mmCIF file of C-alpha atoms and ligand atoms in Angstrom:
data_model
loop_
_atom_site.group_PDB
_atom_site.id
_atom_site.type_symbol
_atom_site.label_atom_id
_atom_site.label_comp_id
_atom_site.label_asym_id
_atom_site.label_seq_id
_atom_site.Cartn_x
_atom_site.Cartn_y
_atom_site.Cartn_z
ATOM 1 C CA UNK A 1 16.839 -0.292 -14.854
ATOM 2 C CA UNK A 2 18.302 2.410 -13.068
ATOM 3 C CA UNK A 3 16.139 4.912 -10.721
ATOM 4 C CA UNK A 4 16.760 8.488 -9.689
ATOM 5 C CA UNK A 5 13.049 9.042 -8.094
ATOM 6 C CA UNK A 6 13.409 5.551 -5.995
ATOM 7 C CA UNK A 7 15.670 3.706 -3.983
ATOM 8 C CA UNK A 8 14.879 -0.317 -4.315
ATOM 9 C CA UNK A 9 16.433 -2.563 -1.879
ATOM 10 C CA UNK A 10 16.196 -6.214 -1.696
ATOM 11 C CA UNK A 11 16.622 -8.432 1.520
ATOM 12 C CA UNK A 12 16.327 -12.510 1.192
ATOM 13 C CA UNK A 13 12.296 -12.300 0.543
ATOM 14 C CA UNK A 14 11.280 -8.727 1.062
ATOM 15 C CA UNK A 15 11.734 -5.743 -1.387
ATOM 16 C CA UNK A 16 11.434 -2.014 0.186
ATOM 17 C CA UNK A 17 10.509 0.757 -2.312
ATOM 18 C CA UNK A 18 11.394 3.864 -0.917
ATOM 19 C CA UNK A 19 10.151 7.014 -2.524
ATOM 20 C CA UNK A 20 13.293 9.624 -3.191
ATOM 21 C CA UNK A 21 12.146 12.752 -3.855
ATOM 22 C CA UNK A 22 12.943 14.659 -0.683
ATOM 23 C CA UNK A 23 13.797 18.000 -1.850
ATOM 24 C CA UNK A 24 9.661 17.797 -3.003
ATOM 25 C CA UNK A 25 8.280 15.860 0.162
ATOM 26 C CA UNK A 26 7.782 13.228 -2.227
ATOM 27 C CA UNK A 27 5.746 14.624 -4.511
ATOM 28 C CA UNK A 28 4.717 12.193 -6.711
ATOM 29 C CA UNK A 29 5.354 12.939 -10.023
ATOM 30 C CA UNK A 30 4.917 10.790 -13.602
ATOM 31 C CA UNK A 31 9.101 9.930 -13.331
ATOM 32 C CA UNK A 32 8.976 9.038 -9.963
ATOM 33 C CA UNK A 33 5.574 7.016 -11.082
ATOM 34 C CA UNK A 34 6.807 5.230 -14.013
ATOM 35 C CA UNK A 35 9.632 4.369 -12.249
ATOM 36 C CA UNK A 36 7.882 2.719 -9.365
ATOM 37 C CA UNK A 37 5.559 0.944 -11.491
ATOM 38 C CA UNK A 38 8.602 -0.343 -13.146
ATOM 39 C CA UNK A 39 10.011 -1.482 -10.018
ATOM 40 C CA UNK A 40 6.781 -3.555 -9.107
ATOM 41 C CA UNK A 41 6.824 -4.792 -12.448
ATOM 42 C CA UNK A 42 10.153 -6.565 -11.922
ATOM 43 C CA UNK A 43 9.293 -7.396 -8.104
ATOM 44 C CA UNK A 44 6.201 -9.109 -9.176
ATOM 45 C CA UNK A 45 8.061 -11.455 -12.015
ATOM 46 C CA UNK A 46 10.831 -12.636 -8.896
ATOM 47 C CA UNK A 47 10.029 -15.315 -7.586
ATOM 48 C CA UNK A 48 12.764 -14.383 -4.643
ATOM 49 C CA UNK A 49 10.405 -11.966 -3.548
ATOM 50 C CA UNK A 50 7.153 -13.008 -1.547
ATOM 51 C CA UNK A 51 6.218 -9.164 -0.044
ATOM 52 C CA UNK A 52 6.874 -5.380 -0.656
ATOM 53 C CA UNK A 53 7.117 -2.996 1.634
ATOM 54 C CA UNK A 54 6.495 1.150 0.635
ATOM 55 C CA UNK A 55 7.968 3.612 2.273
ATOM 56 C CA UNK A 56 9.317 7.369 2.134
ATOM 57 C CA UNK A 57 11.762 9.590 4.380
ATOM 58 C CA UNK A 58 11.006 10.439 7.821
ATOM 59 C CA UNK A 59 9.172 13.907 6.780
ATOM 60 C CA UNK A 60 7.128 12.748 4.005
ATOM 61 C CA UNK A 61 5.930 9.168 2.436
ATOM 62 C CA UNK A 62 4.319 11.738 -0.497
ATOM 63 C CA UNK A 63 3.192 14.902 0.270
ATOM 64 C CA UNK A 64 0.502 14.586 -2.998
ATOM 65 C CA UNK A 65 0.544 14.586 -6.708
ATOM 66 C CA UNK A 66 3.341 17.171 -8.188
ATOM 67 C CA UNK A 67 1.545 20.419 -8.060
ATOM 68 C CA UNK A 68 4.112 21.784 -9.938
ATOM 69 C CA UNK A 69 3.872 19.526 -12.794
ATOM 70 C CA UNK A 70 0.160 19.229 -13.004
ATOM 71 C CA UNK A 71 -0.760 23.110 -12.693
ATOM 72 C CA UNK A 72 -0.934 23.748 -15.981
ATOM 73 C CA UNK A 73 -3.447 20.858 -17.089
ATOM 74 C CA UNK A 74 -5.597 21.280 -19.400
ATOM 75 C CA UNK A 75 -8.731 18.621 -18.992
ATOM 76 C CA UNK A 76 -8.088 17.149 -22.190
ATOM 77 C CA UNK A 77 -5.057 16.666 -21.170
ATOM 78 C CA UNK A 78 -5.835 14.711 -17.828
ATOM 79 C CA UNK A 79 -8.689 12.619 -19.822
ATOM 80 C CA UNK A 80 -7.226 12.024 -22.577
ATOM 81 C CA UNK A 81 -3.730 11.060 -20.910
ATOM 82 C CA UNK A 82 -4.891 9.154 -18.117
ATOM 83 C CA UNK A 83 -3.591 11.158 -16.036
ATOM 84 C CA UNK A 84 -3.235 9.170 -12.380
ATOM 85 C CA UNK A 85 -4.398 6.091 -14.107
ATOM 86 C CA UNK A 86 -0.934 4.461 -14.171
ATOM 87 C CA UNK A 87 -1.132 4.988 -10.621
ATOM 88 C CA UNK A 88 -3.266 2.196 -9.908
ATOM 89 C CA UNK A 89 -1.271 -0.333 -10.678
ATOM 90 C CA UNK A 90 -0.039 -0.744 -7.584
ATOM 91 C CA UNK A 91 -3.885 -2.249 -6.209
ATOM 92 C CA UNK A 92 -2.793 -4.745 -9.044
ATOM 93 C CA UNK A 93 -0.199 -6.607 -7.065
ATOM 94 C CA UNK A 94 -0.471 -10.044 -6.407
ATOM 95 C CA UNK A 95 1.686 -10.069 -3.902
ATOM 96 C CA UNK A 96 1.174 -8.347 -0.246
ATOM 97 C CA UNK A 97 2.361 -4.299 -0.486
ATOM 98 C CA UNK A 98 2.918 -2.773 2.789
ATOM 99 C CA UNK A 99 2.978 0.940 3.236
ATOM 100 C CA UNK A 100 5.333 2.441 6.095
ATOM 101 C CA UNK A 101 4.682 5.685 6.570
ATOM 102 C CA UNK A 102 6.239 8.444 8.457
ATOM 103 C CA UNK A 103 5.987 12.181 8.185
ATOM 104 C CA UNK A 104 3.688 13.711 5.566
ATOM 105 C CA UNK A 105 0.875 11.395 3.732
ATOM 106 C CA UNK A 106 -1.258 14.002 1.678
ATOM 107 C CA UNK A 107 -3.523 14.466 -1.076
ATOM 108 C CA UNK A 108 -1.891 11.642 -3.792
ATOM 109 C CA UNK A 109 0.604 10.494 -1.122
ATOM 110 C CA UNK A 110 -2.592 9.397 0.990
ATOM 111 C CA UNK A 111 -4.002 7.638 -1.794
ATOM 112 C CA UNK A 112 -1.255 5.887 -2.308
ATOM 113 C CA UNK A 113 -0.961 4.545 0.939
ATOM 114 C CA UNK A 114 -4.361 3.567 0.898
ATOM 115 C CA UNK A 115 -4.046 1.384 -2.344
ATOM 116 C CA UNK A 116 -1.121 -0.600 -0.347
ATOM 117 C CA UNK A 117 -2.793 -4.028 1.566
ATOM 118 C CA UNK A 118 -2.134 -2.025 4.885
ATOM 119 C CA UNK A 119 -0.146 0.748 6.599
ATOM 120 C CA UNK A 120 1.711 0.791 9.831
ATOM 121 C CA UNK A 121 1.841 4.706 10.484
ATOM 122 C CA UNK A 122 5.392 6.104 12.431
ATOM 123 C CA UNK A 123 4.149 8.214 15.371
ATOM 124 C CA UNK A 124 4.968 11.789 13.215
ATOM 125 C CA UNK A 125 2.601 10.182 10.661
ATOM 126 C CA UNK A 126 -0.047 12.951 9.199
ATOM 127 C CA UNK A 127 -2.631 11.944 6.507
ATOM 128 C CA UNK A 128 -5.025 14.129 4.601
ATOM 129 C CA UNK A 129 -6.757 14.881 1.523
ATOM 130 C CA UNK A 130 -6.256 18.771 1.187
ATOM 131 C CA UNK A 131 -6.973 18.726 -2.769
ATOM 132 C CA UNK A 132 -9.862 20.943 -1.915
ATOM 133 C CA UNK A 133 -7.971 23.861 -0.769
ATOM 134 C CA UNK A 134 -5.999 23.826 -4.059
ATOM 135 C CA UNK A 135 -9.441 24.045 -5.965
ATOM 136 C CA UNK A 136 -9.479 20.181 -6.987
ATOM 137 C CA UNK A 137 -10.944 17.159 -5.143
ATOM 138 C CA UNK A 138 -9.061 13.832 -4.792
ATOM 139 C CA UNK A 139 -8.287 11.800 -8.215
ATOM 140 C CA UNK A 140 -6.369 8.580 -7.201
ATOM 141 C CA UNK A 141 -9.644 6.641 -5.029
ATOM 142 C CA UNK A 142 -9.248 9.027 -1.907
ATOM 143 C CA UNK A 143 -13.035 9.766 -2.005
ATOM 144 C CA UNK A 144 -13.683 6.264 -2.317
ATOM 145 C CA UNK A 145 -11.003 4.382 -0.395
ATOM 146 C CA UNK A 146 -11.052 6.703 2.617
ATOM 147 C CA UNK A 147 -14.710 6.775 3.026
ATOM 148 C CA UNK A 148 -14.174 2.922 3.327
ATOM 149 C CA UNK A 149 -11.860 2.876 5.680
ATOM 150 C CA UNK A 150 -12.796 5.652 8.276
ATOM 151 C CA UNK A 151 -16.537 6.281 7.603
ATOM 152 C CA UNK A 152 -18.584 8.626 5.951
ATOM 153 C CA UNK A 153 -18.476 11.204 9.176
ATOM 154 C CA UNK A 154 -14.544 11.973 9.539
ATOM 155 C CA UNK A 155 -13.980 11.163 5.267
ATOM 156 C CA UNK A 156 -16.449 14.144 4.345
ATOM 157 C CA UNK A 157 -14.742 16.494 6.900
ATOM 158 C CA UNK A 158 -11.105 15.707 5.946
ATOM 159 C CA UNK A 159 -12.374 15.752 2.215
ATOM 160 C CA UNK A 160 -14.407 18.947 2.433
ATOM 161 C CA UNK A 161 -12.126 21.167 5.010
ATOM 162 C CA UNK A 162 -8.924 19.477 3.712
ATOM 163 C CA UNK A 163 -7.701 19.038 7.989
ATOM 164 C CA UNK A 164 -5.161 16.412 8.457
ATOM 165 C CA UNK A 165 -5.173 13.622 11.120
ATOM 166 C CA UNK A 166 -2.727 12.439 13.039
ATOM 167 C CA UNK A 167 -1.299 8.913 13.275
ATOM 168 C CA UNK A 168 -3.223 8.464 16.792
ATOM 169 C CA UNK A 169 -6.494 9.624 15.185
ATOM 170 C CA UNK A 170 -5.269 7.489 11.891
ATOM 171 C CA UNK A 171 -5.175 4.432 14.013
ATOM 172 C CA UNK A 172 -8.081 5.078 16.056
ATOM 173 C CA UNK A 173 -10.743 5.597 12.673
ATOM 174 C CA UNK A 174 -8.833 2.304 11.181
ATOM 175 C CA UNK A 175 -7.068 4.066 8.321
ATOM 176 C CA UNK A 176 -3.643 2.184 9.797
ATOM 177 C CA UNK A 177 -3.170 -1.169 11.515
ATOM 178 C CA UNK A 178 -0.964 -0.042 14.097
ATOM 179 C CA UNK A 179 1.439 3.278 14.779
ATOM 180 C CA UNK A 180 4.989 2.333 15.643
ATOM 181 C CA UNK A 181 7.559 4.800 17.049
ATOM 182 C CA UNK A 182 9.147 7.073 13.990
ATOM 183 C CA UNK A 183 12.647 4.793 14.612
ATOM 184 C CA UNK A 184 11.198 1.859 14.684
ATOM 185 C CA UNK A 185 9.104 2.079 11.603
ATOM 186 C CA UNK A 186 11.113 0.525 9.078
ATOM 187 C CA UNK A 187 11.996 -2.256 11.354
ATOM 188 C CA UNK A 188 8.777 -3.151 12.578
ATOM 189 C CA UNK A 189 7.359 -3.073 9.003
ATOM 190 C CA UNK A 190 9.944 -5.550 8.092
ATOM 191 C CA UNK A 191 9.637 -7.501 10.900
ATOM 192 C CA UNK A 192 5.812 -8.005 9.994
ATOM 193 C CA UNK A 193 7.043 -8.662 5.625
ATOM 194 C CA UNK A 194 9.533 -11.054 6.453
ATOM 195 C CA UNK A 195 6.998 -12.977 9.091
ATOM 196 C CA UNK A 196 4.212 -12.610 5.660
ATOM 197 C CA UNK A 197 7.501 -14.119 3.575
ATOM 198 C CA UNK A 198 8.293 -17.298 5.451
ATOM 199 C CA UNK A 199 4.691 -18.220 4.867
ATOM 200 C CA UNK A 200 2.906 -20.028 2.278
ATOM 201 C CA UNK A 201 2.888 -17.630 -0.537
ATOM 202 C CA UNK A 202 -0.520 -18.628 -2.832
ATOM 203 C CA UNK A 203 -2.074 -19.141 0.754
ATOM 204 C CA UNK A 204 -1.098 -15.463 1.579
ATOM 205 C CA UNK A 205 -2.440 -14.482 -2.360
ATOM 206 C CA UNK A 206 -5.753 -16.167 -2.049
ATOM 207 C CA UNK A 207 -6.442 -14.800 1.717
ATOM 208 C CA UNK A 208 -5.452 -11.334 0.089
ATOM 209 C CA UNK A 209 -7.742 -11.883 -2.579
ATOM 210 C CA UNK A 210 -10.777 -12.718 -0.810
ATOM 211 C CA UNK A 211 -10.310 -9.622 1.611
ATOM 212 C CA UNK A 212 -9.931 -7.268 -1.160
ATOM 213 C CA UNK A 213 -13.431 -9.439 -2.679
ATOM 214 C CA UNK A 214 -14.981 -7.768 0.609
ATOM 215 C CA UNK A 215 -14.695 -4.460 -0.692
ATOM 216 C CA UNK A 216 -16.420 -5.507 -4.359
ATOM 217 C CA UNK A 217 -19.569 -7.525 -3.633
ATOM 218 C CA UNK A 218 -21.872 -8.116 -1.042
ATOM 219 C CA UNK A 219 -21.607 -10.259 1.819
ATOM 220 C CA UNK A 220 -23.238 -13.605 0.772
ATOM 221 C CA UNK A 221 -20.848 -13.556 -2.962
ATOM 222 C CA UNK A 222 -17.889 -12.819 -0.696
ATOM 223 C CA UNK A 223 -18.612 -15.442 1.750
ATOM 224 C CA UNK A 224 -18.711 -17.798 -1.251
ATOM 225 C CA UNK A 225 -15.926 -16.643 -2.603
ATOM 226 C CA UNK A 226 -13.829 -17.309 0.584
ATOM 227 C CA UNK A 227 -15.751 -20.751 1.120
ATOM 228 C CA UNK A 228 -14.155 -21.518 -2.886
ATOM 229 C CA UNK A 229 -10.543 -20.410 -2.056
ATOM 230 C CA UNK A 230 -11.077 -21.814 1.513
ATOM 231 C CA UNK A 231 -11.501 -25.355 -0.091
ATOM 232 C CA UNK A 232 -8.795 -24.401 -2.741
ATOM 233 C CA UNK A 233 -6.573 -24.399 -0.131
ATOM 234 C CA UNK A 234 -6.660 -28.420 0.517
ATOM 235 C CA UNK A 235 -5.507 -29.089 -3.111
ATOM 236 C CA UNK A 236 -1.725 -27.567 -2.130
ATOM 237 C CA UNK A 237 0.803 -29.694 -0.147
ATOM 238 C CA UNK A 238 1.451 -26.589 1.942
ATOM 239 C CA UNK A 239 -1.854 -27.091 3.852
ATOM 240 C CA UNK A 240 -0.752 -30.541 4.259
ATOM 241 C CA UNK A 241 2.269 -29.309 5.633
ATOM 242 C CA UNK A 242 0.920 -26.631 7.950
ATOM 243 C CA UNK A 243 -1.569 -28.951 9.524
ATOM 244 C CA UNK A 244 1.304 -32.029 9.708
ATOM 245 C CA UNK A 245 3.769 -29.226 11.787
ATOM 246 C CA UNK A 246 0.856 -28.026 13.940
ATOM 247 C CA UNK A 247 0.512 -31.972 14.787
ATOM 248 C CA UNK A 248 3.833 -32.869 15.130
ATOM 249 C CA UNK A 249 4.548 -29.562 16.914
ATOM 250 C CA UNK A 250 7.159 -28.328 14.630
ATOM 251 C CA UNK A 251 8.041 -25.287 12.745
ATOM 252 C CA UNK A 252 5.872 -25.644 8.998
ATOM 253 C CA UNK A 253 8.032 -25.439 5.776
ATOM 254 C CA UNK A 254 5.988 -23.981 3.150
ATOM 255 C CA UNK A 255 7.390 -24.842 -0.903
ATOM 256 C CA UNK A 256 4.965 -22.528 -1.882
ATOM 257 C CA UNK A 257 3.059 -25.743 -3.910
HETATM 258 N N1 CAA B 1 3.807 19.088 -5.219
HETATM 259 C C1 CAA B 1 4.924 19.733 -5.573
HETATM 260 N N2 CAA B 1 5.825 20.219 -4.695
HETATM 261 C C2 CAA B 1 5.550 20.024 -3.398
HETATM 262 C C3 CAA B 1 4.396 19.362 -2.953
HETATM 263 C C4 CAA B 1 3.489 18.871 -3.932
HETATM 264 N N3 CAA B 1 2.386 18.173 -3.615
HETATM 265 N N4 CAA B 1 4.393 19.347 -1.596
HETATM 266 C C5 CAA B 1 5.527 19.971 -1.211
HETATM 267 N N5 CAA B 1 6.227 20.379 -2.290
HETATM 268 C C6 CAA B 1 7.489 21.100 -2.333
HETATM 269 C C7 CAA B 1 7.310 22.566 -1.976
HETATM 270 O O1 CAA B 1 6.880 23.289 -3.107
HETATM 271 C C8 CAA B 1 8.692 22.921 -1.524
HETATM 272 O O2 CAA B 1 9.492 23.096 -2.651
HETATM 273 P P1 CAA B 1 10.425 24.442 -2.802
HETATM 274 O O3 CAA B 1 11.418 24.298 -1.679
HETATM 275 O O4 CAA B 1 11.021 24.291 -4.155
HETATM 276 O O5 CAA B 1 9.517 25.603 -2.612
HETATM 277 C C9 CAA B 1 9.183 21.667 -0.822
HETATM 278 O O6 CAA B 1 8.354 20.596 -1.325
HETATM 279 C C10 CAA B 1 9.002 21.695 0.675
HETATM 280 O O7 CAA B 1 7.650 22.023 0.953
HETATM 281 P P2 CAA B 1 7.222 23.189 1.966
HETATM 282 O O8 CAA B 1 8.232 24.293 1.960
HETATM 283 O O9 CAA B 1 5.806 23.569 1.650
HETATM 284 O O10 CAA B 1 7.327 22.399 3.348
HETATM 285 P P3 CAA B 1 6.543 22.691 4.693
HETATM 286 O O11 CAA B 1 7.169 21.793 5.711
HETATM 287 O O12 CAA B 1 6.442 24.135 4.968
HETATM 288 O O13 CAA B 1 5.015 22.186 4.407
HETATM 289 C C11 CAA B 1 3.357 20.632 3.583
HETATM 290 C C12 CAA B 1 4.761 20.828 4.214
HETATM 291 C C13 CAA B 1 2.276 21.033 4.595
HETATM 292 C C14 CAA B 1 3.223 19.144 3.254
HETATM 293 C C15 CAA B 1 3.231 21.481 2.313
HETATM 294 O O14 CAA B 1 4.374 21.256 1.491
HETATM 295 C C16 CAA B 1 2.008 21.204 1.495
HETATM 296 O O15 CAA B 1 0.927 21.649 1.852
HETATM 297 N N6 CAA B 1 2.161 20.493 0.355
HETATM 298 C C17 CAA B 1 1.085 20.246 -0.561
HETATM 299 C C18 CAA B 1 0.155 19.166 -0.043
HETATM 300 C C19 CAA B 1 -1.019 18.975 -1.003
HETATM 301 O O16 CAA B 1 -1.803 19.859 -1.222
HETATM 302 N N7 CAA B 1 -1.136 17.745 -1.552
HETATM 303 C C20 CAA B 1 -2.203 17.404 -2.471
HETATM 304 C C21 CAA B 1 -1.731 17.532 -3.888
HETATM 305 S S1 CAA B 1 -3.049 17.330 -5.054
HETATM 306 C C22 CAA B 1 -3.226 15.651 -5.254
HETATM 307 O O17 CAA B 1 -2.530 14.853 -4.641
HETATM 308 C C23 CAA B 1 -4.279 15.227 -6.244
HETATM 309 C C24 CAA B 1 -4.658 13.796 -6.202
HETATM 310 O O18 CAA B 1 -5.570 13.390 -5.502
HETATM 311 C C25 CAA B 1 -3.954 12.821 -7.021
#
């Protein structure tokens, strides 16, 4: 497939996604949507590729859902066509999704973001959820996945006064795992996918899983659902590996069995 709303790129392990809309900041529209749900599509069924990385331009990673295109909605025409739904899929990758952002991470473009397994934030990063200035509130899990990440305190005032944060402040309430300088970001971001990559790759699924288990149950079913996958781990051969290298005090060579 061909795409005019995102640029794929494909190193030895790592795929980078980068969202191509610059004219709009990004603006995520249901093209540029469809065609990056078609991308993960195909980068989940290669088996070349262990991680993903998500990324925009310098001035924007998504500046929010297309206001142009979305204006004129009627609400049967959001319920009834699921509108953001397909949106989601992303939080259904099996595989690790990294967000790099730079520049401009607002509204939809936030929530985005926030769906990927983390973010390392460029040092022009700026994240918000101004929806309620344009007379909406968020729809793609920013009321939900921001109040999880930075608290109910800062979430309710960027939600209700629609004031962006800076990637200092973003780093500092744990919305990002680290802030990199703005020409460094890619690199560093690939640095951190590639060192994710050479790893064991169910091993990096089932630790992914049982975070993301931390944010559905409480504490003692997600303690025993790491204690399951924990034990899991000794059926493969790469935890026989990993623990053989450590011993023999050699670099590990996971097959991924
Ligand atoms: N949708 C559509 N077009 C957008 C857009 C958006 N979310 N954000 C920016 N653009 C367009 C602008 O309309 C403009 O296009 P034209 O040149 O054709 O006029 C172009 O991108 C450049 O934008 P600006 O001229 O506004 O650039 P700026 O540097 O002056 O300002 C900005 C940058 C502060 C990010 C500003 O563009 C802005 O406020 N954008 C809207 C942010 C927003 O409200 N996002 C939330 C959307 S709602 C949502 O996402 C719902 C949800 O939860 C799913």
């Amino acid at each position: 497939m061909s795409y005019e709303n995102i640029i794929l790129d494909r190193s030895e392990r790592v795929a980078k996604i980068t969202l191509n809309r610059p004219k709009a900041l990004n603006a995520l529209n249901s093209a540029l949507i469809f065609e990056l749900n078609a991308a993960l599509d195909d980068l989940e069924a290669d088996h070349a590729i262990s991680v993903i990385v998500l990324t925009g331009n310098e001035k924007a990673f998504a500046a929010g859902a297309d206001i142009k295109e979305m204006q004129t909605k009627s609400f049967i025409e959001a319920y009834s066509g699921d509108f953001i739904g397909p949106w989601e899929r992303v939080t259904r990758c099996r595989k690790p999704v990294i967000a790099a952002v730079a520049g401009y991470a607002l509204g939809g473009g936030c929530e985005l973001a926030m769906m990927c397994d983390f973010i390392i934030a460029a040092e022009n990063a700026k994240f918000g959820q101004p929806e309620i200035t344009l007379g909406v509130i968020p729809g793609a899990g920013g009321t939900q996945r921001l109040t999880r990440a930075v608290g109910k305190s800062k979430a309710m005032e960027m939600i209700l006064s629609g004031r962006m944060i800076g990637a200092e402040e973003a780093e500092r309430a744990n919305l990002v795992s680290r802030v990199v300088p703005v020409d460094e970001l890619i690199e560093e971001t690939m640095k951190v996918a590639e060192r994710i990559a050479h790893l064991s790759q169910p091993i990096v699924a089932m630790a992914k899983s049982a975070i993301n288990t931390a944010f559905e149950t409480a504490l003692a079913e997600g303690v025993r659902y790491e204690r399951a996958s924990f034990y899991a781990t000794f059926a493969t051969e790469d935890q026989k590996e990993g623990m053989a290298a450590f011993i023999a005090k050699r670099e590990p060579s996971f097959d991924n069995k």
